[in-house]
Structures are given as structure tokens and as C-alpha cells.
Amino acid sequence: MLLSLIAALGSVSVTVNTPNPEGDMYVSICSEATFLSGRCEHGQRRAASPEDVFVFDDIPAGDWAIQVWRDPEGDGEMRTMAFGIPAEPITISNDPPMNFGPPRFADAAVAVSEDGAVISLSVN
């Protein structure tokens, strides 16, 4: 039983590119239950750079959404505009449509297998 649980965990590598490497970069891996909530199961933060690789170990196999947010001020506060629309640079896996409301988890979800996953995203 323990061996099958260990085998179901993979490593997720998220490469983030930005032409504006100022402030901090936040990368989160979220389940459907925590998607867009700010309380994702897995997250990392570090100073923004033109290209950086965030590695998350022990991610259970399944569907996950990747959220990236660049905080130019480095204050840890997500500024928003009217209706809660982010005023800070963000990107979400699969670039889901956000035309008439927040994106759906199903559109943002990426499959993580026992072998893990490799994702590349860009954020301004």
C-alpha cells in the first residue's frame, strides 16, 4: 500500500519567463478545490528573474492548475481592479479564457502523472 502511494507522487517543473523581472514571482499548484482561492496546496515565491525554474516534488498524480503571479512591488499584496480583476501580471496553465468571468478549472487543468510534468509559462 505504501509503495503504491509513493509511486503516485511526481515532480512538477514549472519554467517561468518574464520580460519584466522586477519584484517577486509566485508559482502555485492548485487542486480544483483551491483554484483561484489563494490557498493552493503547493506554492513557492522568490525574486523574479527573466527565466526561472520552480520544482515541486511529491505532487500526487491527477489534474492540477498552475497559477503564476508577478508582484512588481514585492509587497505580497495582489492588487485588483473593479470586480476583483487582478491588476498585477498573472498567467494560468493552458491560458484559459477569462472573457466574461474567472477561468474554469477544467480549462486550466494539466495532467500530472506518476512521472510528473514539465510546464512552461510566460508572465509580463
CSV table of C-alpha atoms in Angstrom, one decimal:
chain,number,residue,atom,x,y,z
A,1,MET,CA,0.0,0.0,0.0
A,2,LEU,CA,2.7,2.5,1.0
A,3,LEU,CA,4.7,1.6,-2.2
A,4,SER,CA,1.7,2.4,-4.4
A,5,LEU,CA,1.2,5.8,-2.6
A,6,ILE,CA,4.8,6.7,-3.1
A,7,ALA,CA,4.7,5.7,-6.8
A,8,ALA,CA,1.7,8.0,-7.3
A,9,LEU,CA,3.8,11.1,-6.5
A,10,GLY,CA,5.7,13.0,-9.2
A,11,SER,CA,7.8,16.1,-9.6
A,12,VAL,CA,6.4,19.1,-11.4
A,13,SER,CA,8.8,21.5,-13.1
A,14,VAL,CA,7.4,25.0,-14.0
A,15,THR,CA,9.6,27.2,-16.1
A,16,VAL,CA,8.5,30.9,-15.9
A,17,ASN,CA,9.7,33.5,-18.3
A,18,THR,CA,9.1,37.3,-17.8
A,19,PRO,CA,10.4,40.3,-19.8
A,20,ASN,CA,9.9,42.4,-16.7
A,21,PRO,CA,11.9,40.7,-13.8
A,22,GLU,CA,11.0,43.1,-11.0
A,23,GLY,CA,9.5,42.2,-7.6
A,24,ASP,CA,8.6,38.7,-6.6
A,25,MET,CA,7.3,35.7,-8.6
A,26,TYR,CA,4.7,33.4,-7.0
A,27,VAL,CA,4.0,30.0,-8.5
A,28,SER,CA,1.2,27.8,-7.2
A,29,ILE,CA,-0.1,24.3,-8.0
A,30,CYS,CA,-3.8,24.1,-7.2
A,31,SER,CA,-6.5,21.4,-7.0
A,32,GLU,CA,-10.0,22.2,-8.2
A,33,ALA,CA,-11.0,22.9,-4.6
A,34,THR,CA,-8.3,25.6,-4.1
A,35,PHE,CA,-8.1,27.0,-7.7
A,36,LEU,CA,-8.2,30.9,-7.7
A,37,SER,CA,-8.6,30.9,-3.9
A,38,GLY,CA,-5.1,32.0,-2.9
A,39,ARG,CA,-4.9,28.8,-0.7
A,40,CYS,CA,-3.3,26.4,-3.1
A,41,GLU,CA,-1.8,23.2,-1.8
A,42,HIS,CA,1.7,23.9,-3.2
A,43,GLY,CA,3.4,27.2,-3.7
A,44,GLN,CA,6.8,28.9,-4.0
A,45,ARG,CA,7.9,32.5,-4.0
A,46,ARG,CA,11.2,34.1,-5.0
A,47,ALA,CA,12.7,37.2,-6.6
A,48,ALA,CA,11.6,37.5,-10.2
A,49,SER,CA,14.2,36.8,-12.9
A,50,PRO,CA,14.0,36.7,-16.7
A,51,GLU,CA,13.7,32.9,-16.6
A,52,ASP,CA,13.4,30.6,-13.5
A,53,VAL,CA,12.5,27.0,-12.9
A,54,PHE,CA,10.3,26.1,-9.9
A,55,VAL,CA,10.4,22.5,-9.0
A,56,PHE,CA,7.7,20.9,-6.8
A,57,ASP,CA,8.3,17.4,-5.5
A,58,ASP,CA,5.8,14.9,-4.3
A,59,ILE,CA,2.8,16.1,-6.2
A,60,PRO,CA,0.1,13.5,-6.3
A,61,ALA,CA,-0.9,12.2,-9.8
A,62,GLY,CA,-4.1,13.9,-11.1
A,63,ASP,CA,-5.3,17.2,-12.5
A,64,TRP,CA,-3.8,20.4,-11.2
A,65,ALA,CA,-3.8,24.0,-12.3
A,66,ILE,CA,-0.7,26.2,-12.3
A,67,GLN,CA,-1.1,29.8,-11.3
A,68,VAL,CA,1.7,32.4,-11.7
A,69,TRP,CA,1.6,35.9,-10.3
A,70,ARG,CA,4.3,38.5,-10.5
A,71,ASP,CA,4.2,41.0,-7.6
A,72,PRO,CA,6.1,44.1,-9.0
A,73,GLU,CA,6.1,45.9,-5.7
A,74,GLY,CA,7.2,42.8,-3.7
A,75,ASP,CA,4.7,43.6,-1.0
A,76,GLY,CA,2.8,40.3,-1.1
A,77,GLU,CA,-0.4,42.0,-1.9
A,78,MET,CA,-2.4,41.2,-5.1
A,79,ARG,CA,-3.8,44.5,-6.3
A,80,THR,CA,-7.2,44.2,-8.1
A,81,MET,CA,-9.3,46.4,-10.3
A,82,ALA,CA,-13.1,46.5,-10.4
A,83,PHE,CA,-14.9,43.2,-9.9
A,84,GLY,CA,-11.8,41.7,-8.4
A,85,ILE,CA,-9.9,41.5,-11.7
A,86,PRO,CA,-6.1,41.2,-11.0
A,87,ALA,CA,-4.2,44.4,-11.6
A,88,GLU,CA,-0.9,42.5,-11.3
A,89,PRO,CA,0.7,40.4,-14.1
A,90,ILE,CA,-0.7,36.8,-13.9
A,91,THR,CA,-0.9,33.7,-16.0
A,92,ILE,CA,-2.6,30.3,-15.6
A,93,SER,CA,-1.8,27.0,-17.2
A,94,ASN,CA,-3.4,26.4,-20.6
A,95,ASP,CA,-4.2,30.1,-20.9
A,96,PRO,CA,-7.9,29.6,-20.2
A,97,PRO,CA,-10.4,32.1,-21.4
A,98,MET,CA,-11.2,34.9,-19.0
A,99,ASN,CA,-13.6,37.0,-21.1
A,100,PHE,CA,-16.7,37.1,-19.0
A,101,GLY,CA,-15.6,35.9,-15.6
A,102,PRO,CA,-12.9,33.9,-13.9
A,103,PRO,CA,-11.4,30.9,-15.8
A,104,ARG,CA,-12.7,27.4,-15.2
A,105,PHE,CA,-10.6,24.8,-13.5
A,106,ALA,CA,-11.4,22.3,-16.3
A,107,ASP,CA,-9.8,24.8,-18.8
A,108,ALA,CA,-6.7,25.3,-16.7
A,109,ALA,CA,-6.1,21.8,-15.6
A,110,VAL,CA,-2.9,19.9,-16.6
A,111,ALA,CA,-2.4,16.2,-16.0
A,112,VAL,CA,0.3,15.2,-13.6
A,113,SER,CA,1.3,11.6,-14.0
A,114,GLU,CA,3.4,9.4,-11.7
A,115,ASP,CA,6.3,10.6,-13.8
A,116,GLY,CA,5.5,14.2,-13.1
A,117,ALA,CA,5.0,17.1,-15.5
A,118,VAL,CA,7.0,19.8,-17.2
A,119,ILE,CA,5.2,23.2,-17.8
A,120,SER,CA,6.4,26.4,-19.4
A,121,LEU,CA,4.6,29.7,-18.8
A,122,SER,CA,5.2,33.4,-19.5
A,123,VAL,CA,4.0,36.3,-17.5
A,124,ASN,CA,4.6,40.1,-18.2
